[in-house]
Amino acid sequence: MSFSLTLALRFLKSKRFGPLARFISMASTMGICTGVCALIIGLSAMNGFEYELHNRVLSLVPGGEIKTNNHEGFSNLQSVLDTVSAATGVEAVSPVIEINGAFSQGTAFAPALVLGIDTDREKKVIAIDRFMDCPAEVLNTEDNLVILGYAIARKLNLKKGDSVNLSVISAQMSNDGLSRMTMQPLKVAGFFKTGGNLDGNFAFVSLNQALKLSKLKNANAVHIKVKDMLEADRIISSADSEIDENTEYTSWLKTQGKLYNDINMIRGIMYIAMILVIAVACFNIVSNLMMAVSEKRHEIAILLTMGANRSLIRKAFTLMGILSALKGAGSGVLAGCIIASVTPYVTSHFKAWFGFDLLNENIYFINYVPSVLDVTDVLIVISCALLMGALASIYPAHKAAKINPANELNL
């Protein structure tokens, strides 16, 4: 193998091709380089989006929740909490009151899901303090406090300390059998900001404040943190089946799973597209090696007459193809790693440099392209490039090994 490698390197260095052959050689190297570079950048971006999804969205969204169908809340809340906590795969639970309401300020209003939380227990389920400009415990310091999503506050032009009206439907019925509408002025204690649509959909109040607003007798939902987020649906379904009350469950896979699936789908499409680009570039290796075989026919014939076996010639030309692929892949990896590393910095400064955000923060929950370079992805890309280079070398290597020394040396 060492002699085959030496022979391959000598053949590569001693090529006397014309301009067309040199162009084909350069095109094959650049094609592989471009494909590998683009694939590393794209996969790093997908890793970045997946990281931001877990770090931002799923930090503020529980793994799942179980809601009661009783309009007055759970009839035996402590029993439900104990049952869910004992379920396999559950790490933490928290009682929550979920109220559909609308905030209003003057003529402007914004609908939102108001969550009444036990701050100590909720912090074990979701990382609410990471995205708030004030501690969640501030809700317990006095009555009528609310922490608003940043998008709601911006829509209503609210600042910290301002008063805002919250209208909710009470669980109590009026004499005519219709639900009552309750309006309560609240003081803005702070804001939370994650990016994306979460900032315009949620607001937090204390659990006691939510009980007063909704007139419920108990919490009507339980937030759940699970050990394995990808198994959330199965874990929460199993826990829900152990509860005696009339309940229904949902997991983050149903509410936010579409975004996660889209990221994985794009990752798969990117693999296919970029590998095809590398494959097309590797076809140039076939042309390049066929020209090398044509040029080195006499040298190959001399080697065969000196006792070299045909497998040596086959290995040498196969290694030539692999070395050509390695040259392009190495350049592509270097360029891809550098570009992937600077992508977050460059894209995050688009507004300062060009006056606009590259991404809409209200949709993508960030305004830049994140990038997380994964060594495994780099190794997979390099392996694919080398494998395709080896496959592209099979036919030229076979033709080189079939050369007849007698015909080439005119014997």
PDB file of N, CA and C in Angstrom, residues 360-411:
ATOM      1  N   ASN A 360     -36.748  37.729  10.685  1.00  0.00           N
ATOM      2  CA  ASN A 360     -37.778  38.391  11.475  1.00  0.00           C
ATOM      3  C   ASN A 360     -37.854  37.722  12.841  1.00  0.00           C
ATOM      4  N   GLU A 361     -37.488  38.473  13.865  1.00  0.00           N
ATOM      5  CA  GLU A 361     -37.421  37.914  15.217  1.00  0.00           C
ATOM      6  C   GLU A 361     -38.781  37.425  15.705  1.00  0.00           C
ATOM      7  N   ASN A 362     -39.860  38.026  15.237  1.00  0.00           N
ATOM      8  CA  ASN A 362     -41.192  37.623  15.682  1.00  0.00           C
ATOM      9  C   ASN A 362     -41.608  36.272  15.115  1.00  0.00           C
ATOM     10  N   ILE A 363     -40.932  35.817  14.080  1.00  0.00           N
ATOM     11  CA  ILE A 363     -41.257  34.528  13.462  1.00  0.00           C
ATOM     12  C   ILE A 363     -40.237  33.466  13.845  1.00  0.00           C
ATOM     13  N   TYR A 364     -38.949  33.808  13.732  1.00  0.00           N
ATOM     14  CA  TYR A 364     -37.894  32.822  13.923  1.00  0.00           C
ATOM     15  C   TYR A 364     -37.288  32.845  15.323  1.00  0.00           C
ATOM     16  N   PHE A 365     -37.807  33.674  16.237  1.00  0.00           N
ATOM     17  CA  PHE A 365     -37.393  33.837  17.622  1.00  0.00           C
ATOM     18  C   PHE A 365     -35.950  34.318  17.782  1.00  0.00           C
ATOM     19  N   ILE A 366     -35.231  34.556  16.686  1.00  0.00           N
ATOM     20  CA  ILE A 366     -33.918  35.199  16.697  1.00  0.00           C
ATOM     21  C   ILE A 366     -33.808  36.031  15.426  1.00  0.00           C
ATOM     22  N   ASN A 367     -32.915  37.024  15.421  1.00  0.00           N
ATOM     23  CA  ASN A 367     -32.774  37.879  14.241  1.00  0.00           C
ATOM     24  C   ASN A 367     -31.450  37.657  13.516  1.00  0.00           C
ATOM     25  N   TYR A 368     -30.815  36.522  13.788  1.00  0.00           N
ATOM     26  CA  TYR A 368     -29.558  36.186  13.123  1.00  0.00           C
ATOM     27  C   TYR A 368     -29.543  34.687  12.809  1.00  0.00           C
ATOM     28  N   VAL A 369     -28.571  34.257  12.045  1.00  0.00           N
ATOM     29  CA  VAL A 369     -28.441  32.836  11.711  1.00  0.00           C
ATOM     30  C   VAL A 369     -27.493  32.200  12.722  1.00  0.00           C
ATOM     31  N   PRO A 370     -27.988  31.328  13.595  1.00  0.00           N
ATOM     32  CA  PRO A 370     -27.108  30.681  14.580  1.00  0.00           C
ATOM     33  C   PRO A 370     -26.266  29.604  13.904  1.00  0.00           C
ATOM     34  N   SER A 371     -25.193  29.237  14.522  1.00  0.00           N
ATOM     35  CA  SER A 371     -24.320  28.217  13.949  1.00  0.00           C
ATOM     36  C   SER A 371     -23.628  27.452  15.065  1.00  0.00           C
ATOM     37  N   VAL A 372     -23.751  26.139  15.031  1.00  0.00           N
ATOM     38  CA  VAL A 372     -23.068  25.268  15.986  1.00  0.00           C
ATOM     39  C   VAL A 372     -22.320  24.212  15.186  1.00  0.00           C
ATOM     40  N   LEU A 373     -21.005  24.297  15.197  1.00  0.00           N
ATOM     41  CA  LEU A 373     -20.164  23.384  14.422  1.00  0.00           C
ATOM     42  C   LEU A 373     -20.047  22.066  15.178  1.00  0.00           C
ATOM     43  N   ASP A 374     -20.429  20.970  14.508  1.00  0.00           N
ATOM     44  CA  ASP A 374     -20.404  19.635  15.110  1.00  0.00           C
ATOM     45  C   ASP A 374     -19.326  18.804  14.422  1.00  0.00           C
ATOM     46  N   VAL A 375     -18.396  18.265  15.210  1.00  0.00           N
ATOM     47  CA  VAL A 375     -17.299  17.466  14.653  1.00  0.00           C
ATOM     48  C   VAL A 375     -17.838  16.239  13.926  1.00  0.00           C
ATOM     49  N   THR A 376     -18.918  15.661  14.448  1.00  0.00           N
ATOM     50  CA  THR A 376     -19.502  14.481  13.800  1.00  0.00           C
ATOM     51  C   THR A 376     -19.969  14.807  12.384  1.00  0.00           C
ATOM     52  N   ASP A 377     -20.613  15.959  12.217  1.00  0.00           N
ATOM     53  CA  ASP A 377     -21.053  16.365  10.882  1.00  0.00           C
ATOM     54  C   ASP A 377     -19.869  16.533   9.943  1.00  0.00           C
ATOM     55  N   VAL A 378     -18.795  17.136  10.444  1.00  0.00           N
ATOM     56  CA  VAL A 378     -17.599  17.347   9.613  1.00  0.00           C
ATOM     57  C   VAL A 378     -17.016  16.007   9.173  1.00  0.00           C
ATOM     58  N   LEU A 379     -16.935  15.060  10.088  1.00  0.00           N
ATOM     59  CA  LEU A 379     -16.382  13.742   9.755  1.00  0.00           C
ATOM     60  C   LEU A 379     -17.254  13.010   8.747  1.00  0.00           C
ATOM     61  N   ILE A 380     -18.578  13.146   8.895  1.00  0.00           N
ATOM     62  CA  ILE A 380     -19.492  12.496   7.951  1.00  0.00           C
ATOM     63  C   ILE A 380     -19.320  13.081   6.557  1.00  0.00           C
ATOM     64  N   VAL A 381     -19.202  14.401   6.475  1.00  0.00           N
ATOM     65  CA  VAL A 381     -19.046  15.063   5.175  1.00  0.00           C
ATOM     66  C   VAL A 381     -17.737  14.639   4.508  1.00  0.00           C
ATOM     67  N   ILE A 382     -16.650  14.623   5.280  1.00  0.00           N
ATOM     68  CA  ILE A 382     -15.363  14.205   4.729  1.00  0.00           C
ATOM     69  C   ILE A 382     -15.433  12.756   4.257  1.00  0.00           C
ATOM     70  N   SER A 383     -16.052  11.898   5.049  1.00  0.00           N
ATOM     71  CA  SER A 383     -16.160  10.480   4.683  1.00  0.00           C
ATOM     72  C   SER A 383     -16.938  10.304   3.385  1.00  0.00           C
ATOM     73  N   CYS A 384     -18.040  11.062   3.252  1.00  0.00           N
ATOM     74  CA  CYS A 384     -18.834  10.984   2.011  1.00  0.00           C
ATOM     75  C   CYS A 384     -18.018  11.431   0.800  1.00  0.00           C
ATOM     76  N   ALA A 385     -17.257  12.512   0.960  1.00  0.00           N
ATOM     77  CA  ALA A 385     -16.450  13.011  -0.154  1.00  0.00           C
ATOM     78  C   ALA A 385     -15.382  12.002  -0.557  1.00  0.00           C
ATOM     79  N   LEU A 386     -14.713  11.401   0.422  1.00  0.00           N
ATOM     80  CA  LEU A 386     -13.674  10.414   0.119  1.00  0.00           C
ATOM     81  C   LEU A 386     -14.265   9.144  -0.476  1.00  0.00           C
ATOM     82  N   LEU A 387     -15.417   8.745   0.033  1.00  0.00           N
ATOM     83  CA  LEU A 387     -16.067   7.561  -0.519  1.00  0.00           C
ATOM     84  C   LEU A 387     -16.452   7.773  -1.979  1.00  0.00           C
ATOM     85  N   MET A 388     -17.005   8.945  -2.286  1.00  0.00           N
ATOM     86  CA  MET A 388     -17.368   9.234  -3.676  1.00  0.00           C
ATOM     87  C   MET A 388     -16.130   9.332  -4.564  1.00  0.00           C
ATOM     88  N   GLY A 389     -15.042   9.879  -4.009  1.00  0.00           N
ATOM     89  CA  GLY A 389     -13.798   9.930  -4.767  1.00  0.00           C
ATOM     90  C   GLY A 389     -13.286   8.539  -5.086  1.00  0.00           C
ATOM     91  N   ALA A 390     -13.400   7.633  -4.105  1.00  0.00           N
ATOM     92  CA  ALA A 390     -12.972   6.246  -4.334  1.00  0.00           C
ATOM     93  C   ALA A 390     -13.852   5.560  -5.371  1.00  0.00           C
ATOM     94  N   LEU A 391     -15.164   5.783  -5.291  1.00  0.00           N
ATOM     95  CA  LEU A 391     -16.074   5.173  -6.263  1.00  0.00           C
ATOM     96  C   LEU A 391     -15.823   5.705  -7.670  1.00  0.00           C
ATOM     97  N   ALA A 392     -15.511   7.008  -7.769  1.00  0.00           N
ATOM     98  CA  ALA A 392     -15.238   7.602  -9.080  1.00  0.00           C
ATOM     99  C   ALA A 392     -13.944   7.067  -9.678  1.00  0.00           C
ATOM    100  N   SER A 393     -13.068   6.505  -8.841  1.00  0.00           N
ATOM    101  CA  SER A 393     -11.770   6.018  -9.326  1.00  0.00           C
ATOM    102  C   SER A 393     -11.819   4.574  -9.802  1.00  0.00           C
ATOM    103  N   ILE A 394     -12.905   3.888  -9.534  1.00  0.00           N
ATOM    104  CA  ILE A 394     -12.947   2.450  -9.828  1.00  0.00           C
ATOM    105  C   ILE A 394     -12.765   2.168 -11.318  1.00  0.00           C
ATOM    106  N   TYR A 395     -13.520   2.843 -12.157  1.00  0.00           N
ATOM    107  CA  TYR A 395     -13.449   2.555 -13.596  1.00  0.00           C
ATOM    108  C   TYR A 395     -12.093   2.935 -14.189  1.00  0.00           C
ATOM    109  N   PRO A 396     -11.558   4.168 -13.940  1.00  0.00           N
ATOM    110  CA  PRO A 396     -10.227   4.483 -14.475  1.00  0.00           C
ATOM    111  C   PRO A 396      -9.145   3.529 -13.964  1.00  0.00           C
ATOM    112  N   ALA A 397      -9.224   3.147 -12.680  1.00  0.00           N
ATOM    113  CA  ALA A 397      -8.231   2.214 -12.132  1.00  0.00           C
ATOM    114  C   ALA A 397      -8.327   0.855 -12.812  1.00  0.00           C
ATOM    115  N   HIS A 398      -9.545   0.426 -13.102  1.00  0.00           N
ATOM    116  CA  HIS A 398      -9.739  -0.855 -13.798  1.00  0.00           C
ATOM    117  C   HIS A 398      -9.161  -0.786 -15.212  1.00  0.00           C
ATOM    118  N   LYS A 399      -9.369   0.322 -15.899  1.00  0.00           N
ATOM    119  CA  LYS A 399      -8.823   0.480 -17.257  1.00  0.00           C
ATOM    120  C   LYS A 399      -7.293   0.498 -17.228  1.00  0.00           C
ATOM    121  N   ALA A 400      -6.709   1.157 -16.218  1.00  0.00           N
ATOM    122  CA  ALA A 400      -5.256   1.205 -16.113  1.00  0.00           C
ATOM    123  C   ALA A 400      -4.670  -0.180 -15.882  1.00  0.00           C
ATOM    124  N   ALA A 401      -5.346  -0.978 -15.062  1.00  0.00           N
ATOM    125  CA  ALA A 401      -4.846  -2.320 -14.762  1.00  0.00           C
ATOM    126  C   ALA A 401      -4.977  -3.275 -15.943  1.00  0.00           C
ATOM    127  N   LYS A 402      -5.807  -2.947 -16.917  1.00  0.00           N
ATOM    128  CA  LYS A 402      -6.037  -3.818 -18.072  1.00  0.00           C
ATOM    129  C   LYS A 402      -5.095  -3.515 -19.238  1.00  0.00           C
ATOM    130  N   ILE A 403      -4.200  -2.571 -19.076  1.00  0.00           N
ATOM    131  CA  ILE A 403      -3.285  -2.215 -20.168  1.00  0.00           C
ATOM    132  C   ILE A 403      -2.385  -3.412 -20.509  1.00  0.00           C
ATOM    133  N   ASN A 404      -2.205  -3.635 -21.813  1.00  0.00           N
ATOM    134  CA  ASN A 404      -1.357  -4.730 -22.300  1.00  0.00           C
ATOM    135  C   ASN A 404       0.038  -4.185 -22.585  1.00  0.00           C
ATOM    136  N   PRO A 405       1.073  -4.602 -21.830  1.00  0.00           N
ATOM    137  CA  PRO A 405       2.421  -4.054 -22.035  1.00  0.00           C
ATOM    138  C   PRO A 405       2.954  -4.288 -23.457  1.00  0.00           C
ATOM    139  N   ALA A 406       2.623  -5.404 -24.050  1.00  0.00           N
ATOM    140  CA  ALA A 406       3.148  -5.713 -25.380  1.00  0.00           C
ATOM    141  C   ALA A 406       2.654  -4.692 -26.408  1.00  0.00           C
ATOM    142  N   ASN A 407       1.401  -4.298 -26.306  1.00  0.00           N
ATOM    143  CA  ASN A 407       0.848  -3.325 -27.249  1.00  0.00           C
ATOM    144  C   ASN A 407       1.448  -1.949 -27.033  1.00  0.00           C
ATOM    145  N   GLU A 408       1.672  -1.583 -25.777  1.00  0.00           N
ATOM    146  CA  GLU A 408       2.152  -0.235 -25.488  1.00  0.00           C
ATOM    147  C   GLU A 408       3.632  -0.064 -25.811  1.00  0.00           C
ATOM    148  N   LEU A 409       4.428  -1.130 -25.665  1.00  0.00           N
ATOM    149  CA  LEU A 409       5.864  -1.038 -25.902  1.00  0.00           C
ATOM    150  C   LEU A 409       6.269  -1.510 -27.289  1.00  0.00           C
ATOM    151  N   ASN A 410       5.247  -1.821 -28.118  1.00  0.00           N
ATOM    152  CA  ASN A 410       5.474  -2.236 -29.488  1.00  0.00           C
ATOM    153  C   ASN A 410       6.379  -3.476 -29.585  1.00  0.00           C
ATOM    154  N   LEU A 411       6.155  -4.406 -28.665  1.00  0.00           N
ATOM    155  CA  LEU A 411       6.927  -5.665 -28.683  1.00  0.00           C
ATOM    156  C   LEU A 411       6.189  -6.722 -29.513  1.00  0.00           C
TER     157      LEU A 411
END
